[in-house]
Amino acid sequence: MEGIPHPIPRTVEEVYNDFKGRRSGLIKALTTDVCKFYQQCDPEKENLCLYGLPNETWEVNMPVEEVPPELPEPALGINFARDGMQEKDWLSLVAVHSDSWLLAVAFYFGARFGFGKNERKRLFQMINDLPTIFEVVTGNVKQPKDQSANHNGNSKSKSSVKAGSRQPEPQSKIVKMSQPSKDEDESGEDDEQGATCGACGDNYGTDEFWICCDICERWFHGKCVKITPAKAEHIKQYKCPSCTSKRARV
């Protein structure tokens, strides 16, 4: 490996810049330089690793012989898996391991130079604002959740409210409520007070899983109708016990 010929980062900003440089190099290897990277990962060679360097370049090399190494080491033996998988799956696997390695290096520096709780939190938030290498390589870059919420001041980050109705409107009639932020709680408190469970009659709760009947459009606590979030994911059309019994009698 490089043996750290580059300046050692000591502050949050320096560690973040080091992270960005290494990340850029790894992305190049797995996208624009992918043919060159693929050729260098010969399964006939010994254990190889993919290194991202702070100057936005990359290299395929054997791991350092020093034990323990100066820096955390990337995944070992990536070349051995190359011919046993489809290329896109292999690249995705290398991308996942590269993401893990980048975090390990960044927080190694943080631990080495005594970053406190707030510094570690700030570093992670800066890193977390960037798409992962896996997301870039697979084209699965997710939109930040707060973009859509900020687009409409009255929107909920975890749930919506039906227009002209007091009942919450989830995605695909299924919603798992989470504790809203203070701003959300103030703006949506009146809207949420009117929703009640069609089974027990209790009021809407922000920390409970709810499900909506696709027939009568009434809302129910998942526990009241014995539906868990995992089970709900596989239900295409949910019918509450009342609507199910009505259809059975017809």
mmCIF file of N, CA and C in Angstrom, residues 157-223:
data_model
loop_
_atom_site.group_PDB
_atom_site.id
_atom_site.type_symbol
_atom_site.label_atom_id
_atom_site.label_comp_id
_atom_site.label_asym_id
_atom_site.label_seq_id
_atom_site.Cartn_x
_atom_site.Cartn_y
_atom_site.Cartn_z
ATOM 1 N N SER A 157 -42.355 13.727 7.852
ATOM 2 C CA SER A 157 -41.259 12.922 7.340
ATOM 3 C C SER A 157 -41.587 11.444 7.375
ATOM 4 N N LYS A 158 -42.454 11.007 8.285
ATOM 5 C CA LYS A 158 -42.774 9.600 8.402
ATOM 6 C C LYS A 158 -44.183 9.277 7.969
ATOM 7 N N SER A 159 -45.054 10.252 7.889
ATOM 8 C CA SER A 159 -46.427 9.980 7.497
ATOM 9 C C SER A 159 -47.033 11.211 6.881
ATOM 10 N N SER A 160 -48.116 11.059 6.132
ATOM 11 C CA SER A 160 -48.812 12.158 5.497
ATOM 12 C C SER A 160 -50.203 12.252 6.070
ATOM 13 N N VAL A 161 -50.916 13.306 5.704
ATOM 14 C CA VAL A 161 -52.290 13.470 6.140
ATOM 15 C C VAL A 161 -53.168 13.569 4.910
ATOM 16 N N LYS A 162 -54.288 12.826 4.873
ATOM 17 C CA LYS A 162 -55.198 12.872 3.735
ATOM 18 C C LYS A 162 -55.752 14.279 3.569
ATOM 19 N N ALA A 163 -55.853 14.724 2.311
ATOM 20 C CA ALA A 163 -56.430 16.025 2.054
ATOM 21 C C ALA A 163 -57.893 15.995 2.462
ATOM 22 N N GLY A 164 -58.299 16.977 3.306
ATOM 23 C CA GLY A 164 -59.685 17.056 3.738
ATOM 24 C C GLY A 164 -60.051 15.999 4.755
ATOM 25 N N SER A 165 -59.065 15.314 5.321
ATOM 26 C CA SER A 165 -59.368 14.265 6.287
ATOM 27 C C SER A 165 -58.410 14.371 7.444
ATOM 28 N N ARG A 166 -58.794 13.807 8.568
ATOM 29 C CA ARG A 166 -57.941 13.844 9.734
ATOM 30 C C ARG A 166 -57.143 12.561 9.906
ATOM 31 N N GLN A 167 -57.349 11.601 9.041
ATOM 32 C CA GLN A 167 -56.663 10.339 9.179
ATOM 33 C C GLN A 167 -55.342 10.356 8.422
ATOM 34 N N PRO A 168 -54.292 9.714 8.982
ATOM 35 C CA PRO A 168 -52.999 9.701 8.299
ATOM 36 C C PRO A 168 -53.035 8.842 7.054
ATOM 37 N N GLU A 169 -52.361 9.297 5.996
ATOM 38 C CA GLU A 169 -52.291 8.548 4.735
ATOM 39 C C GLU A 169 -50.894 7.989 4.569
ATOM 40 N N PRO A 170 -50.711 6.672 4.596
ATOM 41 C CA PRO A 170 -49.379 6.100 4.463
ATOM 42 C C PRO A 170 -49.071 5.733 3.030
ATOM 43 N N GLN A 171 -47.851 5.238 2.802
ATOM 44 C CA GLN A 171 -47.527 4.647 1.520
ATOM 45 C C GLN A 171 -48.156 3.266 1.471
ATOM 46 N N SER A 172 -48.873 2.961 0.367
ATOM 47 C CA SER A 172 -49.505 1.666 0.162
ATOM 48 C C SER A 172 -50.383 1.263 1.339
ATOM 49 N N LYS A 173 -51.072 2.231 1.937
ATOM 50 C CA LYS A 173 -52.021 1.980 3.013
ATOM 51 C C LYS A 173 -51.385 1.456 4.287
ATOM 52 N N ILE A 174 -50.057 1.413 4.352
ATOM 53 C CA ILE A 174 -49.388 0.855 5.510
ATOM 54 C C ILE A 174 -48.422 1.892 6.040
ATOM 55 N N VAL A 175 -48.388 2.074 7.349
ATOM 56 C CA VAL A 175 -47.505 3.081 7.901
ATOM 57 C C VAL A 175 -47.020 2.646 9.268
ATOM 58 N N LYS A 176 -45.761 2.936 9.529
ATOM 59 C CA LYS A 176 -45.224 2.733 10.857
ATOM 60 C C LYS A 176 -44.872 4.094 11.403
ATOM 61 N N MET A 177 -45.604 4.536 12.399
ATOM 62 C CA MET A 177 -45.429 5.878 12.905
ATOM 63 C C MET A 177 -44.181 5.965 13.765
ATOM 64 N N SER A 178 -43.462 7.085 13.647
ATOM 65 C CA SER A 178 -42.319 7.325 14.501
ATOM 66 C C SER A 178 -42.526 8.660 15.191
ATOM 67 N N GLN A 179 -41.779 8.885 16.253
ATOM 68 C CA GLN A 179 -41.932 10.122 16.997
ATOM 69 C C GLN A 179 -41.551 11.304 16.120
ATOM 70 N N PRO A 180 -42.453 12.267 15.890
ATOM 71 C CA PRO A 180 -42.125 13.402 15.024
ATOM 72 C C PRO A 180 -41.217 14.377 15.720
ATOM 73 N N SER A 181 -40.589 15.232 14.896
ATOM 74 C CA SER A 181 -39.764 16.272 15.480
ATOM 75 C C SER A 181 -40.653 17.317 16.120
ATOM 76 N N LYS A 182 -40.053 18.231 16.849
ATOM 77 C CA LYS A 182 -40.838 19.249 17.548
ATOM 78 C C LYS A 182 -41.645 20.083 16.575
ATOM 79 N N ASP A 183 -41.008 20.467 15.442
ATOM 80 C CA ASP A 183 -41.722 21.282 14.460
ATOM 81 C C ASP A 183 -42.895 20.524 13.875
ATOM 82 N N GLU A 184 -42.681 19.225 13.579
ATOM 83 C CA GLU A 184 -43.753 18.416 13.020
ATOM 84 C C GLU A 184 -44.878 18.269 14.025
ATOM 85 N N ASP A 185 -44.490 18.110 15.308
ATOM 86 C CA ASP A 185 -45.491 17.878 16.335
ATOM 87 C C ASP A 185 -46.400 19.086 16.469
ATOM 88 N N GLU A 186 -45.813 20.308 16.351
ATOM 89 C CA GLU A 186 -46.604 21.515 16.478
ATOM 90 C C GLU A 186 -47.513 21.725 15.287
ATOM 91 N N SER A 187 -47.000 21.416 14.053
ATOM 92 C CA SER A 187 -47.783 21.681 12.850
ATOM 93 C C SER A 187 -48.842 20.633 12.604
ATOM 94 N N GLY A 188 -48.610 19.389 13.071
ATOM 95 C CA GLY A 188 -49.538 18.321 12.737
ATOM 96 C C GLY A 188 -50.379 17.831 13.883
ATOM 97 N N GLU A 189 -50.277 18.466 15.058
ATOM 98 C CA GLU A 189 -50.960 17.970 16.245
ATOM 99 C C GLU A 189 -52.459 17.937 16.050
ATOM 100 N N ASP A 190 -53.045 19.013 15.508
ATOM 101 C CA ASP A 190 -54.489 19.073 15.347
ATOM 102 C C ASP A 190 -54.972 18.054 14.334
ATOM 103 N N ASP A 191 -54.175 17.830 13.250
ATOM 104 C CA ASP A 191 -54.590 16.896 12.209
ATOM 105 C C ASP A 191 -54.666 15.471 12.726
ATOM 106 N N GLU A 192 -53.764 15.121 13.658
ATOM 107 C CA GLU A 192 -53.642 13.742 14.062
ATOM 108 C C GLU A 192 -54.577 13.360 15.203
ATOM 109 N N GLN A 193 -55.147 14.352 15.894
ATOM 110 C CA GLN A 193 -55.958 14.051 17.053
ATOM 111 C C GLN A 193 -57.232 13.303 16.690
ATOM 112 N N GLY A 194 -57.746 13.463 15.469
ATOM 113 C CA GLY A 194 -59.032 12.871 15.114
ATOM 114 C C GLY A 194 -58.973 11.413 14.718
ATOM 115 N N ALA A 195 -57.785 10.882 14.425
ATOM 116 C CA ALA A 195 -57.695 9.509 13.952
ATOM 117 C C ALA A 195 -57.824 8.532 15.114
ATOM 118 N N THR A 196 -58.689 7.533 14.964
ATOM 119 C CA THR A 196 -58.867 6.516 15.995
ATOM 120 C C THR A 196 -58.805 5.124 15.365
ATOM 121 N N CYS A 197 -58.443 4.156 16.180
ATOM 122 C CA CYS A 197 -58.365 2.775 15.712
ATOM 123 C C CYS A 197 -59.768 2.213 15.541
ATOM 124 N N GLY A 198 -60.034 1.561 14.389
ATOM 125 C CA GLY A 198 -61.355 1.003 14.119
ATOM 126 C C GLY A 198 -61.676 -0.206 14.979
ATOM 127 N N ALA A 199 -60.663 -0.740 15.678
ATOM 128 C CA ALA A 199 -60.898 -1.916 16.522
ATOM 129 C C ALA A 199 -61.060 -1.546 17.990
ATOM 130 N N CYS A 200 -60.105 -0.802 18.541
ATOM 131 C CA CYS A 200 -60.142 -0.491 19.974
ATOM 132 C C CYS A 200 -60.642 0.905 20.276
ATOM 133 N N GLY A 201 -60.658 1.774 19.267
ATOM 134 C CA GLY A 201 -61.164 3.132 19.468
ATOM 135 C C GLY A 201 -60.164 4.096 20.051
ATOM 136 N N ASP A 202 -58.939 3.631 20.328
ATOM 137 C CA ASP A 202 -57.924 4.535 20.874
ATOM 138 C C ASP A 202 -57.442 5.511 19.820
ATOM 139 N N ASN A 203 -56.922 6.648 20.284
ATOM 140 C CA ASN A 203 -56.476 7.702 19.382
ATOM 141 C C ASN A 203 -55.184 7.320 18.674
ATOM 142 N N TYR A 204 -54.956 8.028 17.590
ATOM 143 C CA TYR A 204 -53.724 7.893 16.810
ATOM 144 C C TYR A 204 -52.510 8.100 17.705
ATOM 145 N N GLY A 205 -51.502 7.234 17.566
ATOM 146 C CA GLY A 205 -50.263 7.383 18.314
ATOM 147 C C GLY A 205 -49.084 7.414 17.371
ATOM 148 N N THR A 206 -48.173 8.343 17.591
ATOM 149 C CA THR A 206 -47.063 8.536 16.654
ATOM 150 C C THR A 206 -46.006 7.442 16.743
ATOM 151 N N ASP A 207 -46.048 6.651 17.812
ATOM 152 C CA ASP A 207 -45.008 5.633 17.983
ATOM 153 C C ASP A 207 -45.531 4.227 17.757
ATOM 154 N N GLU A 208 -46.666 4.097 17.048
ATOM 155 C CA GLU A 208 -47.268 2.795 16.854
ATOM 156 C C GLU A 208 -47.442 2.484 15.372
ATOM 157 N N PHE A 209 -47.436 1.197 15.063
ATOM 158 C CA PHE A 209 -47.660 0.746 13.691
ATOM 159 C C PHE A 209 -49.163 0.696 13.397
ATOM 160 N N TRP A 210 -49.568 1.321 12.291
ATOM 161 C CA TRP A 210 -50.969 1.354 11.878
ATOM 162 C C TRP A 210 -51.095 0.769 10.474
ATOM 163 N N ILE A 211 -52.293 0.259 10.163
ATOM 164 C CA ILE A 211 -52.576 -0.246 8.821
ATOM 165 C C ILE A 211 -53.989 0.158 8.444
ATOM 166 N N CYS A 212 -54.206 0.462 7.169
ATOM 167 C CA CYS A 212 -55.506 0.937 6.704
ATOM 168 C C CYS A 212 -56.191 -0.134 5.858
ATOM 169 N N CYS A 213 -57.460 -0.325 6.091
ATOM 170 C CA CYS A 213 -58.244 -1.279 5.306
ATOM 171 C C CYS A 213 -58.495 -0.695 3.919
ATOM 172 N N ASP A 214 -58.218 -1.463 2.886
ATOM 173 C CA ASP A 214 -58.412 -0.994 1.516
ATOM 174 C C ASP A 214 -59.884 -0.980 1.116
ATOM 175 N N ILE A 215 -60.744 -1.612 1.913
ATOM 176 C CA ILE A 215 -62.172 -1.660 1.583
ATOM 177 C C ILE A 215 -62.923 -0.514 2.251
ATOM 178 N N CYS A 216 -62.870 -0.446 3.585
ATOM 179 C CA CYS A 216 -63.624 0.595 4.313
ATOM 180 C C CYS A 216 -62.780 1.812 4.633
ATOM 181 N N GLU A 217 -61.451 1.724 4.396
ATOM 182 C CA GLU A 217 -60.516 2.827 4.621
ATOM 183 C C GLU A 217 -60.465 3.285 6.076
ATOM 184 N N ARG A 218 -60.764 2.387 6.989
ATOM 185 C CA ARG A 218 -60.581 2.685 8.400
ATOM 186 C C ARG A 218 -59.178 2.257 8.826
ATOM 187 N N TRP A 219 -58.662 2.929 9.834
ATOM 188 C CA TRP A 219 -57.319 2.656 10.328
ATOM 189 C C TRP A 219 -57.358 1.774 11.575
ATOM 190 N N PHE A 220 -56.334 0.929 11.711
ATOM 191 C CA PHE A 220 -56.263 0.010 12.840
ATOM 192 C C PHE A 220 -54.838 -0.064 13.372
ATOM 193 N N HIS A 221 -54.724 -0.231 14.710
ATOM 194 C CA HIS A 221 -53.430 -0.611 15.264
ATOM 195 C C HIS A 221 -53.059 -1.979 14.703
ATOM 196 N N GLY A 222 -51.795 -2.155 14.330
ATOM 197 C CA GLY A 222 -51.378 -3.469 13.849
ATOM 198 C C GLY A 222 -51.621 -4.547 14.896
ATOM 199 N N LYS A 223 -51.381 -4.205 16.174
ATOM 200 C CA LYS A 223 -51.554 -5.208 17.236
ATOM 201 C C LYS A 223 -53.013 -5.600 17.410
#
